[in-house]
mmCIF file of C-alpha atoms in Angstrom:
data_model
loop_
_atom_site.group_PDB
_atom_site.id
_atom_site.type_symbol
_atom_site.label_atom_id
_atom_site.label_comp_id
_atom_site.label_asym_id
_atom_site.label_seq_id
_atom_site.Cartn_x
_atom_site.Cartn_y
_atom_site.Cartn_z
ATOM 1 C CA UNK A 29 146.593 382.268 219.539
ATOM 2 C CA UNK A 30 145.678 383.339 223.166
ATOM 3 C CA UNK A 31 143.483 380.331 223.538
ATOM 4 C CA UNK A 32 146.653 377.646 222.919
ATOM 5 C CA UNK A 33 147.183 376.115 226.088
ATOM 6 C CA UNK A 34 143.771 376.417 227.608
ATOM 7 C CA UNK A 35 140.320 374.675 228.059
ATOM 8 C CA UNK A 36 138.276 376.301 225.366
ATOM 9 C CA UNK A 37 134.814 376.202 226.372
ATOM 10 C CA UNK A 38 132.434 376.012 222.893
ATOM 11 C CA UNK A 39 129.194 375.139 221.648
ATOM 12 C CA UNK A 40 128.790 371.234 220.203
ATOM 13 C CA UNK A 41 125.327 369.450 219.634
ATOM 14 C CA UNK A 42 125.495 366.754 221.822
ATOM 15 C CA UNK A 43 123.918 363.391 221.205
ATOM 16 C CA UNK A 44 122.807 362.433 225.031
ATOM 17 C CA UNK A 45 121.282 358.702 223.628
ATOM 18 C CA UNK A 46 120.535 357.334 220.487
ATOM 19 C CA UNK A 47 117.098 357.694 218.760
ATOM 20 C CA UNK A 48 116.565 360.682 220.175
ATOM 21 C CA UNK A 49 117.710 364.570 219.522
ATOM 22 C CA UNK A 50 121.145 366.053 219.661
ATOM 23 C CA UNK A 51 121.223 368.707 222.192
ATOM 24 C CA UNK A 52 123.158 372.526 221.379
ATOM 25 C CA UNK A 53 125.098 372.344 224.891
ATOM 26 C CA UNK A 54 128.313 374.299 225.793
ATOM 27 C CA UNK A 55 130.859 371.926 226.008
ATOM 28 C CA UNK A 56 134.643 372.018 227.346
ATOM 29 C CA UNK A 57 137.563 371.384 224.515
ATOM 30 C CA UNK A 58 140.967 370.553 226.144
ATOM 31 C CA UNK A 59 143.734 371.185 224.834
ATOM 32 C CA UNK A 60 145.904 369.243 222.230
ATOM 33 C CA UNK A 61 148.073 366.288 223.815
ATOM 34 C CA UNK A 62 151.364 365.380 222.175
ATOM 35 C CA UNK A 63 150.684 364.734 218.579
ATOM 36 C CA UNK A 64 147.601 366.169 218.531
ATOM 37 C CA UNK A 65 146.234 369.160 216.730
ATOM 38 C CA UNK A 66 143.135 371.445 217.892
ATOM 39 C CA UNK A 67 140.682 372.588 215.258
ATOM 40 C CA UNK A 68 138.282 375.394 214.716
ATOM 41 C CA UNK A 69 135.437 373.989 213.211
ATOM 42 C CA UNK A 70 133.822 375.818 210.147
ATOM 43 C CA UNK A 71 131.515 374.074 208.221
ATOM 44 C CA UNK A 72 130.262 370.535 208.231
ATOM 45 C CA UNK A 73 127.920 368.628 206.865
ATOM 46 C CA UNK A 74 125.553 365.547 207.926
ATOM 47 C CA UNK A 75 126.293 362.125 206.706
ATOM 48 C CA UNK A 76 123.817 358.994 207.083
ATOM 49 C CA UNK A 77 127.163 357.848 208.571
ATOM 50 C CA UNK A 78 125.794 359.923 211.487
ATOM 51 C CA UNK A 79 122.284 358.852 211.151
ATOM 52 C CA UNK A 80 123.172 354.767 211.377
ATOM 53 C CA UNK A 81 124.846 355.427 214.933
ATOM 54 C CA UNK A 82 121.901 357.710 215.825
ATOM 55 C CA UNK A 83 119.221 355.764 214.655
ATOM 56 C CA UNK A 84 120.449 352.429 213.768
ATOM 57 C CA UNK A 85 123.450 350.931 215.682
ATOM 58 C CA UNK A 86 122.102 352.590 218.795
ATOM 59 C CA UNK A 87 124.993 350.972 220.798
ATOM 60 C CA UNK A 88 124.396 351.843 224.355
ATOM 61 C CA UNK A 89 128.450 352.565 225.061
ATOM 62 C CA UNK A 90 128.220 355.144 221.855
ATOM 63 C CA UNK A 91 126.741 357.557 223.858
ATOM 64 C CA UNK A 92 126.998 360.324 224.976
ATOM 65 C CA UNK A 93 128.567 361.131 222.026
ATOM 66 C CA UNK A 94 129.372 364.675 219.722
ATOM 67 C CA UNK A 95 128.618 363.388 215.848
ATOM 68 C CA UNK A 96 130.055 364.931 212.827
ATOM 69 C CA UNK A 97 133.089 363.403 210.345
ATOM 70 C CA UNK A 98 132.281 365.527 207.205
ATOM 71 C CA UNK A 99 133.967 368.964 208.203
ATOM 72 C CA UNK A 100 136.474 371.595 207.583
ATOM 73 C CA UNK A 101 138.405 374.202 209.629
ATOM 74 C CA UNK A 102 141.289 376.066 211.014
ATOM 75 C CA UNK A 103 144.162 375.099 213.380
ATOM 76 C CA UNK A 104 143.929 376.268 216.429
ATOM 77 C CA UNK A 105 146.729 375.381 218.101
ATOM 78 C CA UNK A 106 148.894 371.764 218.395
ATOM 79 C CA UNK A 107 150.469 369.737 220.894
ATOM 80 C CA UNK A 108 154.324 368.789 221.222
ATOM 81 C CA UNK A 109 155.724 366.661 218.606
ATOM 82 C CA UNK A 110 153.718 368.481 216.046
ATOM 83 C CA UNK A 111 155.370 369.991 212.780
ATOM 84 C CA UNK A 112 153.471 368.868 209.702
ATOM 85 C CA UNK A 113 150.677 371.711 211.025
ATOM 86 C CA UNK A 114 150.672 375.300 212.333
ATOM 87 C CA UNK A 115 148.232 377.786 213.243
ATOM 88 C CA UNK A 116 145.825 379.495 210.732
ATOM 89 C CA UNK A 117 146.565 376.261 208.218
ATOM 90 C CA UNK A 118 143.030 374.737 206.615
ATOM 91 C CA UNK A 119 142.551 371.171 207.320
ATOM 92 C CA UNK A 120 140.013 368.640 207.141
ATOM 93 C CA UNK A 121 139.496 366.019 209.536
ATOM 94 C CA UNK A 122 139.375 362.171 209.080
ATOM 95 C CA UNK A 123 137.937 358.724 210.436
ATOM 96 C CA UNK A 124 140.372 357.302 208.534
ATOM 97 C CA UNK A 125 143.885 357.769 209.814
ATOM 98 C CA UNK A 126 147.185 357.582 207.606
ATOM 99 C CA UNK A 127 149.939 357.312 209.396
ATOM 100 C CA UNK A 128 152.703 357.050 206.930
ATOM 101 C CA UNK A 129 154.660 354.729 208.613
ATOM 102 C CA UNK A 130 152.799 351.416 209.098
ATOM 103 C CA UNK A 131 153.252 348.489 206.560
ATOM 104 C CA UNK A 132 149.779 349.287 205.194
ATOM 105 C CA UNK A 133 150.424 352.630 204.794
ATOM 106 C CA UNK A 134 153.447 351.922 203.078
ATOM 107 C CA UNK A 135 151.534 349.217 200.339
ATOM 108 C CA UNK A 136 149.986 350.911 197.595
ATOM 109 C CA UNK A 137 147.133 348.029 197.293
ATOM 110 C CA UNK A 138 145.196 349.875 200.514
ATOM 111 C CA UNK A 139 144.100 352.670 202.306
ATOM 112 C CA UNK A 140 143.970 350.663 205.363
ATOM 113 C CA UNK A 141 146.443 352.133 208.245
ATOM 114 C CA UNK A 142 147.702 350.032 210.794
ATOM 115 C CA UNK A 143 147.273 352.359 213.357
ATOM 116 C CA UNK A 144 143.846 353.671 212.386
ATOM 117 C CA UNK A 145 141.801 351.274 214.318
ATOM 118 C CA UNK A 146 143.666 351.356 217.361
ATOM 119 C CA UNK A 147 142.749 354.936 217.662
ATOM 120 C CA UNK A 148 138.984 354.256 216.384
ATOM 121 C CA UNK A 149 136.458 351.876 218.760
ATOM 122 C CA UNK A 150 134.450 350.559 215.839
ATOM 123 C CA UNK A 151 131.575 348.991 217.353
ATOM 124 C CA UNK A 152 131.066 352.571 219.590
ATOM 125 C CA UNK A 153 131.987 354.462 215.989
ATOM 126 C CA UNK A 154 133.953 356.566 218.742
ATOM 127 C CA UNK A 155 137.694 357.369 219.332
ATOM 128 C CA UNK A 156 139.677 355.813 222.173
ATOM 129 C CA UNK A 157 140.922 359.285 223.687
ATOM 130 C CA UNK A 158 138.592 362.276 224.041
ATOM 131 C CA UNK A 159 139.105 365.604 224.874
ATOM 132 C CA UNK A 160 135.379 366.841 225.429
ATOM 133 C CA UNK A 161 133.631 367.001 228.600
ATOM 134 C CA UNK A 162 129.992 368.703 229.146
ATOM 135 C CA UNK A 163 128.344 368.940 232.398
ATOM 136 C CA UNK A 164 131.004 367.098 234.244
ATOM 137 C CA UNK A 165 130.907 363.901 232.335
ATOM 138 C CA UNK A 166 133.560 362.656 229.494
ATOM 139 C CA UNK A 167 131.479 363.110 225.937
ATOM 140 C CA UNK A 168 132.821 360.632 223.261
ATOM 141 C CA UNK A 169 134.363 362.113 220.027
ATOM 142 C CA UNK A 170 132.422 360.432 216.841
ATOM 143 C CA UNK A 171 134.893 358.462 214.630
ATOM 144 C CA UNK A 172 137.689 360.764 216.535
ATOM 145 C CA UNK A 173 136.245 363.782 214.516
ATOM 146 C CA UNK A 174 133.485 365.103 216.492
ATOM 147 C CA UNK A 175 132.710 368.023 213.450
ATOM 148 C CA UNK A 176 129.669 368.959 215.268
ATOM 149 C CA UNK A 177 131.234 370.782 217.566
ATOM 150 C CA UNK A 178 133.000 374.606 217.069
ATOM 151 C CA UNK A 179 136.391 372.762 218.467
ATOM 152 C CA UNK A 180 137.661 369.527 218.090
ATOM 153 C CA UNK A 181 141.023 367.890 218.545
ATOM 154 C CA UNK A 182 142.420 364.945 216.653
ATOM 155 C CA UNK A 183 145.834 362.964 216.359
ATOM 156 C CA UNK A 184 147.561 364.503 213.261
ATOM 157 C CA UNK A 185 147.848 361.276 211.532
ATOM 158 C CA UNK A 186 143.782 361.580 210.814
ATOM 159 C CA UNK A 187 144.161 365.465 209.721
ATOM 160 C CA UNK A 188 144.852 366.740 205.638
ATOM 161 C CA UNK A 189 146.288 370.256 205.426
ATOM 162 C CA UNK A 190 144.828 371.617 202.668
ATOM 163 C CA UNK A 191 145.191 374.197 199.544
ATOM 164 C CA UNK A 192 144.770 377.843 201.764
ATOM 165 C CA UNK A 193 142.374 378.925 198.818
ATOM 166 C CA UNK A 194 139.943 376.030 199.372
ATOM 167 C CA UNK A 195 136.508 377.103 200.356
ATOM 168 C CA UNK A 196 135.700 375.752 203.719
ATOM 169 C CA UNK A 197 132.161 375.645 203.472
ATOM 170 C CA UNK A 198 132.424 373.554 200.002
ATOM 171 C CA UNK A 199 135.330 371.422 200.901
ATOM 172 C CA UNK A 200 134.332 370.103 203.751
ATOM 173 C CA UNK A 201 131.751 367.705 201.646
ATOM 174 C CA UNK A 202 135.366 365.957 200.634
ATOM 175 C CA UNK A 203 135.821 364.302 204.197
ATOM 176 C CA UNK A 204 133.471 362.031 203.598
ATOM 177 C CA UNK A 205 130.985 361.106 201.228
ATOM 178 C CA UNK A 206 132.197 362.526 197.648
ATOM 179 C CA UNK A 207 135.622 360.982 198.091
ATOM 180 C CA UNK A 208 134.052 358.041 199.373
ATOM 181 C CA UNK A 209 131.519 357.226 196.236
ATOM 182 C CA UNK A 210 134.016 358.840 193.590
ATOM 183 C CA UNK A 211 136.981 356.627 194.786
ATOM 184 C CA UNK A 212 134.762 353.261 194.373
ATOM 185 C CA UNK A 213 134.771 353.856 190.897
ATOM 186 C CA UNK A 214 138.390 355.127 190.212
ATOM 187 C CA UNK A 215 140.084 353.377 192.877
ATOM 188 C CA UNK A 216 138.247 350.020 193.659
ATOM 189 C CA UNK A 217 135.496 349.531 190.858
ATOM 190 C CA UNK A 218 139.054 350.727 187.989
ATOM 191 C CA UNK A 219 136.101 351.694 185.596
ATOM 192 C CA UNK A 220 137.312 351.402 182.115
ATOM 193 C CA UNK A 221 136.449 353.680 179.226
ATOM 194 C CA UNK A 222 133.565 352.884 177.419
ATOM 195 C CA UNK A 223 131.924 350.602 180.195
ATOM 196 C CA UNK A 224 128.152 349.746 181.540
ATOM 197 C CA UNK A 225 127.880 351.197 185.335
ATOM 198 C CA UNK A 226 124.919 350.778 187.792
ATOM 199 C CA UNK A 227 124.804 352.803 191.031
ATOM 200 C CA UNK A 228 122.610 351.759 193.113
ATOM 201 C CA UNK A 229 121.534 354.390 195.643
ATOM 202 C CA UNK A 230 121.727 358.435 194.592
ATOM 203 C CA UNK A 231 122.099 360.224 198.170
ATOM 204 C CA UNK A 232 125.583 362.026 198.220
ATOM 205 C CA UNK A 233 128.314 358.793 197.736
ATOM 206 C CA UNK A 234 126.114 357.034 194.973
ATOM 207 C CA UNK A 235 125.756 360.711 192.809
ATOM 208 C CA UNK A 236 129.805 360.771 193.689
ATOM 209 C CA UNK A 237 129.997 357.304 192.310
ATOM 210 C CA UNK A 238 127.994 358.002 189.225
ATOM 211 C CA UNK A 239 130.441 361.424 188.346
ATOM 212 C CA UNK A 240 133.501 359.308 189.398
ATOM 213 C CA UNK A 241 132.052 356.190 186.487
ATOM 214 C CA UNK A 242 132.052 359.569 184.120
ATOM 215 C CA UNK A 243 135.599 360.543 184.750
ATOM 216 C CA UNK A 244 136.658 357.318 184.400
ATOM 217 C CA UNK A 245 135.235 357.234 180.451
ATOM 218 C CA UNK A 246 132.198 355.097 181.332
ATOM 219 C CA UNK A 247 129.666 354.709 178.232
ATOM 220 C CA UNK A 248 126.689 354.159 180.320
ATOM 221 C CA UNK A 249 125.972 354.696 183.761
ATOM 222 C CA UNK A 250 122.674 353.398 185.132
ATOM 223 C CA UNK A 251 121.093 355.195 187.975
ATOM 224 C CA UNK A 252 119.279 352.968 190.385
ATOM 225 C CA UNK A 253 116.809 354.551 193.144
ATOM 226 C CA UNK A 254 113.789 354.491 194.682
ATOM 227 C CA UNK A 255 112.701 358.044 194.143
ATOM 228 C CA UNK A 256 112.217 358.943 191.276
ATOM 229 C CA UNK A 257 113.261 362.902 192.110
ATOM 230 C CA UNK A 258 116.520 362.031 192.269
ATOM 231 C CA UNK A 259 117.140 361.557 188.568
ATOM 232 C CA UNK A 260 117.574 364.840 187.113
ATOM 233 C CA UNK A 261 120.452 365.607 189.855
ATOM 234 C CA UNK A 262 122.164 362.064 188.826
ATOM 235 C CA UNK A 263 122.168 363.885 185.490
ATOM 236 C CA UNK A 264 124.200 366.246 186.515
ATOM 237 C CA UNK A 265 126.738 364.030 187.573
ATOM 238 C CA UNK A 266 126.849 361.718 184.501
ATOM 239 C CA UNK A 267 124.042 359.632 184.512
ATOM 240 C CA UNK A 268 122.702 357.916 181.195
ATOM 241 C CA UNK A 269 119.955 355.885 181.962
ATOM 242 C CA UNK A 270 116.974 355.483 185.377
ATOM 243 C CA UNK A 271 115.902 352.842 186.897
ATOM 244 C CA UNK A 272 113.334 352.643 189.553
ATOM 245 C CA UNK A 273 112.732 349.436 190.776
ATOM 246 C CA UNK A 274 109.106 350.217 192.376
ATOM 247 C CA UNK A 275 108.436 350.482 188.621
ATOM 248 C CA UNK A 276 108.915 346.961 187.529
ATOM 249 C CA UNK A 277 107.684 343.586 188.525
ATOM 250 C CA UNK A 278 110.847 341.672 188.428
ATOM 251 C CA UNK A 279 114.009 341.675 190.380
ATOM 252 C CA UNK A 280 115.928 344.858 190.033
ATOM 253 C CA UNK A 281 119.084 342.353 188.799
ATOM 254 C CA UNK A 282 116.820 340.795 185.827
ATOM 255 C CA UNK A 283 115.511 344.127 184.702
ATOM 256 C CA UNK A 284 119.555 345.274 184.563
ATOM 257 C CA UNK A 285 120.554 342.045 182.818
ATOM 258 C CA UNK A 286 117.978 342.645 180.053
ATOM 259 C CA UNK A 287 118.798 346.047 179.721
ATOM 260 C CA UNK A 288 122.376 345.528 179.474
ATOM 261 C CA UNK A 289 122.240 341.819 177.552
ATOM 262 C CA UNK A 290 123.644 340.144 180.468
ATOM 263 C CA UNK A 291 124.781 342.209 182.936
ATOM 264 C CA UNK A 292 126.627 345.883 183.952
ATOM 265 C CA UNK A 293 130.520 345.720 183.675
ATOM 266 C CA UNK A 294 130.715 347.194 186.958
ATOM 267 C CA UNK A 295 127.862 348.030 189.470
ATOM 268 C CA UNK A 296 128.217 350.137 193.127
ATOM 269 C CA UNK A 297 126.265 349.757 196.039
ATOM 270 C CA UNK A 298 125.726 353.100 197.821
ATOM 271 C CA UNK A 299 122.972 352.268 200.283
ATOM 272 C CA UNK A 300 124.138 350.539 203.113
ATOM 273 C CA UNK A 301 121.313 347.331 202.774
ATOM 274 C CA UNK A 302 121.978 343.860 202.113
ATOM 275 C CA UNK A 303 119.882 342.945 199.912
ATOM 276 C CA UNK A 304 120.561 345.610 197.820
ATOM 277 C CA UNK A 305 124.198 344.742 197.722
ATOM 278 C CA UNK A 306 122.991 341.511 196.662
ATOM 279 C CA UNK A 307 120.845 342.856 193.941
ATOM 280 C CA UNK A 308 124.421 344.869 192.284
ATOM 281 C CA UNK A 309 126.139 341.810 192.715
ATOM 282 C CA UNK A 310 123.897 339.804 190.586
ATOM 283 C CA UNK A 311 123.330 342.588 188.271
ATOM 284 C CA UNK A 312 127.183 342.396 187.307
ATOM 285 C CA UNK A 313 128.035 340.636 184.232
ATOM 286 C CA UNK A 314 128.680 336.914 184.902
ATOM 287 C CA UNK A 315 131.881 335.739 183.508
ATOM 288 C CA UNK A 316 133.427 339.054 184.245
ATOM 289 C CA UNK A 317 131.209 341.788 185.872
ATOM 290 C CA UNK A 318 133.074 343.561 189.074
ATOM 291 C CA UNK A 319 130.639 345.011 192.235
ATOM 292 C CA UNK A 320 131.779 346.870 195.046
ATOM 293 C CA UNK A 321 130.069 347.711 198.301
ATOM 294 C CA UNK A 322 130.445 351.201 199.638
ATOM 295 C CA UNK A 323 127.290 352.118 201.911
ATOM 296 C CA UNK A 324 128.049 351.132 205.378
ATOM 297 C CA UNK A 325 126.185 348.441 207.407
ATOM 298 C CA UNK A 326 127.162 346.438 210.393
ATOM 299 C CA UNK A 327 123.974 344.837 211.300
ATOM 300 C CA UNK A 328 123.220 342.208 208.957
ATOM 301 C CA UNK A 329 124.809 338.954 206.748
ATOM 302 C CA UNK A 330 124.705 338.461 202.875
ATOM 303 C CA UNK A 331 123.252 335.564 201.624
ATOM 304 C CA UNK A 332 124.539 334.634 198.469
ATOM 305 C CA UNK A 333 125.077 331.483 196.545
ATOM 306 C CA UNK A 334 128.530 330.499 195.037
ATOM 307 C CA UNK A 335 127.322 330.718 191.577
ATOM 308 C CA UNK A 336 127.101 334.059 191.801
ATOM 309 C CA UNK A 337 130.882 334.544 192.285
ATOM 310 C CA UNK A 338 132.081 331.061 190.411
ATOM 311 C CA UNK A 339 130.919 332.054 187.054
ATOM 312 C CA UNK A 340 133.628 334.771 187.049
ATOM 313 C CA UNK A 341 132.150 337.860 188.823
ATOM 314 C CA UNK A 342 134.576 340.179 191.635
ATOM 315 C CA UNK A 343 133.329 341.698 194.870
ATOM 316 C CA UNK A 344 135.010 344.279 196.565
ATOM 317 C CA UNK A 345 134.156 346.459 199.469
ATOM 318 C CA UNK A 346 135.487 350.069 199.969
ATOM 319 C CA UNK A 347 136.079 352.536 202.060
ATOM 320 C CA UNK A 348 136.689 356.192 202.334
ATOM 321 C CA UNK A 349 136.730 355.529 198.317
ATOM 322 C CA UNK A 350 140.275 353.425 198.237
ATOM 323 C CA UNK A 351 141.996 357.075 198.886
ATOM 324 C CA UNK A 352 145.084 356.967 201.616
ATOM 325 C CA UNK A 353 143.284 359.583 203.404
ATOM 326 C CA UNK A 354 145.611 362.613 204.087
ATOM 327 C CA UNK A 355 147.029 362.477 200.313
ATOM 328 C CA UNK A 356 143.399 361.670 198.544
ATOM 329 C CA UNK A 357 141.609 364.237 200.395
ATOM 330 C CA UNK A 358 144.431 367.067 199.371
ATOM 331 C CA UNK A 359 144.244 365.841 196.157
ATOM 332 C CA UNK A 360 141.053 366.215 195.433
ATOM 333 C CA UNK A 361 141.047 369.650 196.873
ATOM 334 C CA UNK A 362 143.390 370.530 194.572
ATOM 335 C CA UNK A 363 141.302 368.500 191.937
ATOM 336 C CA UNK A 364 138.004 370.991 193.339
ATOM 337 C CA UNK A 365 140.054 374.454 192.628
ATOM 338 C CA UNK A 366 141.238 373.045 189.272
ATOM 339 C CA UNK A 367 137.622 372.564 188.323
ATOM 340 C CA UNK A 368 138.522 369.103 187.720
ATOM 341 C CA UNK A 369 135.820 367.668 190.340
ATOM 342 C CA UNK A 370 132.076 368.704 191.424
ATOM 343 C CA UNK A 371 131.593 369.995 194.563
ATOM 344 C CA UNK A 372 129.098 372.621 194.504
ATOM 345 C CA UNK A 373 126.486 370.933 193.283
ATOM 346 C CA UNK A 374 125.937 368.384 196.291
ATOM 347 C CA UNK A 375 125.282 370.684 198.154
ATOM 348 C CA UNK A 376 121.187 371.146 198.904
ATOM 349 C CA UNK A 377 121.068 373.434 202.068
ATOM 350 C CA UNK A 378 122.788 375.491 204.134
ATOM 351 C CA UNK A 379 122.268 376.100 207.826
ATOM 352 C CA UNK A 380 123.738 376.603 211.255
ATOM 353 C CA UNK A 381 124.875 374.482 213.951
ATOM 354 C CA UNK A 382 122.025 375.829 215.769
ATOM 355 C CA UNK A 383 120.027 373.422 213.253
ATOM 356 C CA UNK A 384 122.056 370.913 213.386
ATOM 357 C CA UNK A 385 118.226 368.476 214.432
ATOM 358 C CA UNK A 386 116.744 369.699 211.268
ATOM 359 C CA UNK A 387 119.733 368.704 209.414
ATOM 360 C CA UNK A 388 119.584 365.112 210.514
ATOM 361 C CA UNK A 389 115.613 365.309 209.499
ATOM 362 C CA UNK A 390 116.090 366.144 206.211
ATOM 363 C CA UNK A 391 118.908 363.660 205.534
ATOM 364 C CA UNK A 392 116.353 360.930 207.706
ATOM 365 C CA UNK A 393 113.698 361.447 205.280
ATOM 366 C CA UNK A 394 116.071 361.961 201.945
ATOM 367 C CA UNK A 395 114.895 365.470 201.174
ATOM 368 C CA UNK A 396 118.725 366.809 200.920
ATOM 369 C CA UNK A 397 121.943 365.579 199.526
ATOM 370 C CA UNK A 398 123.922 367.454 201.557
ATOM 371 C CA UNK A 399 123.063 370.077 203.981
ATOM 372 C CA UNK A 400 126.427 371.952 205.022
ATOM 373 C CA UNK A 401 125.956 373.929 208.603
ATOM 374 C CA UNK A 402 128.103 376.947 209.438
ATOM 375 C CA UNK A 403 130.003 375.932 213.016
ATOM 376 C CA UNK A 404 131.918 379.237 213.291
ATOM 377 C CA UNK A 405 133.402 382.034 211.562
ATOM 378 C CA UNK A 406 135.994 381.183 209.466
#
């Protein structure tokens, strides 16, 4: 492409400082470095991924910072030492990196890749290198992604070439959140036909959680959530029952242990709060009940007591759904075409970069599941 080789000069929201609102800034894109691959951004979506360093974390060496890790686009162009990826192929970018080589990458017990934090800064959610500057000053590159932007670059090890018929616009949804919540319950969770589920928390990973307890043969699959709107959507996905805690009197654990006569087989935790973690723990079954964390939180400890793991019960934590990222993500792409796996229907809204504030409102105040914003033409 006539841009390979140059500075590519491109529109990003920029987030200047936390708690406060990303700005639509023209930014500068350099090009790829050895190993690396340049992207043309076309969709993405917001994830409260986004929203915790934004609002939450708020860690002062985050910033400034371009935010996005739930995208899709086009190559570009790539640096030396590149061959898995040429121009005009679909991708989708990941936090998570997969290497290939490393001795995690190489055991089939994790999705963990040796390599993957070295190139991540986890406590500034922000990649080591970074090949954005705007106004004279180096802008960080969100979990090494940056999807906010209409160009990013990233180190081919944390890039999935995709299917060339996959819809960017839908797809996109798949670097993130879906994979993450349907993965808990294949991967981690190993749901077993004809099981008792409880997700706890129905924003995007805990609806992907309840439709990955359905493919898995679950019997019953308990929806768990605050607001109460959310339960016709959960429906969709493969929810049996609803339970909104605001409507009992009791601990949302007892209320689940009556329901259930002592407990869920399995239960998820798709909120990101400690407490509620807590709560799915102890609404597991005793003597054999597995619960796995999946929403993200740095902040705060767990208090538990060892009873609540003697008697027999597993806790697990996962991430990015348990999937080695490049060959998960193409999977389930391929799973998406085949009709084998909801996509579509996550999807609330669609907007443009341009609204990329309002985006981060709506998923603030939980009035969207996903909102996916156009970055460029595909």
């Amino acid at each position: 492409m006539a841009t390979a080789g140059k500075v590519i000069k491109c529109k990003a929201a920029v987030a200047w400082e936390p708690n406060k609102p990303v700005v639509i800034e023209e930014i500068e894109v350099a090009p790829p470095q050895a190993n690396e691959v340049r992207i043309k951004i076309v969709a993405t979506s917001v994830c409260h991924t986004d929203l915790y360093h934004l609002f939450e974390s708020m860690h002062k060496d985050g910033f400034p910072t371009v935010l996005g890790h739930e995208g899709a686009g086009i190559v570009e162009s790539v640096g030396p030492g590149v061959t898995e990826f040429q121009p005009g192929d679909k991708v989708i970018p990941l936090f998570l990196s997969q290497c290939k080589e490393c001795h995690l990458c190489k055991n089939p017990r994790t999705n963990q890749c040796e390599v993957a934090w070295t190139r991540i800064n986890q406590a500034i959610m922000a990649g080591v290198e970074s090949r954005f500057t705007c106004k004279g000053k180096r802008v960080l590159q969100f979990m090494g992604t940056s999807t906010f932007s209409e160009y990013t670059v990233i180190n081919q090890m944390a890039v999935a070439k995709i299917d060339p018929a996959a819809p960017l616009d839908k797809v996109c949804l798949l670097g993130c959140g879906i994979c993450t919540g349907y993965g808990a319950a294949v991967n981690t969770a190993k749901v077993e036909p004809g099981s008792t589920c409880a997700v706890f928390g129905l924003g995007a990973v805990g609806l992907a959680a309840v439709m990955g307890c359905k493919a898995a043969g679950a019997k019953r699959i308990i929806a768990v959530d605050v607001n109460p709107d959310k339960f016709e959507k959960a429906k969709v996905f493969g929810a049996t029952d609803f339970v909104n805690p605001k409507d009992h009197d009791k601990p949302i654990h007892e209320v689940l242990t009556k329901m259930t006569n002592g407990g869920v087989d399995y239960s998820l935790e798709c909120v990101g709060n400690v407490q509620v973690m807590r709560s799915a723990l102890e609404s597991s079954a005793q003597g054999w009940g597995v619960s796995v964390i999946v929403g993200w939180t740095d902040l705060h400890d767990i208090v538990i007591r060892p009873a609540h793991l003697i008697s027999g019960r597993t806790w697990k934590g996962s991430m990015f759904g348990g999937f080695k990222s490049k060959d998960g993500v193409s999977k389930m792409v391929k799973d998406y075409l085949d009709k084998k796996l909801k996509v579509d229907e996550f999807i609330s809204q669609n907007m443009t970069l341009d609204q990329a504030n309002d985006a981060i409102e709506l998923m603030k105040n939980c009035k969207c599941i996903r909102a996916v914003m156009s970055v460029s033409p595909p």
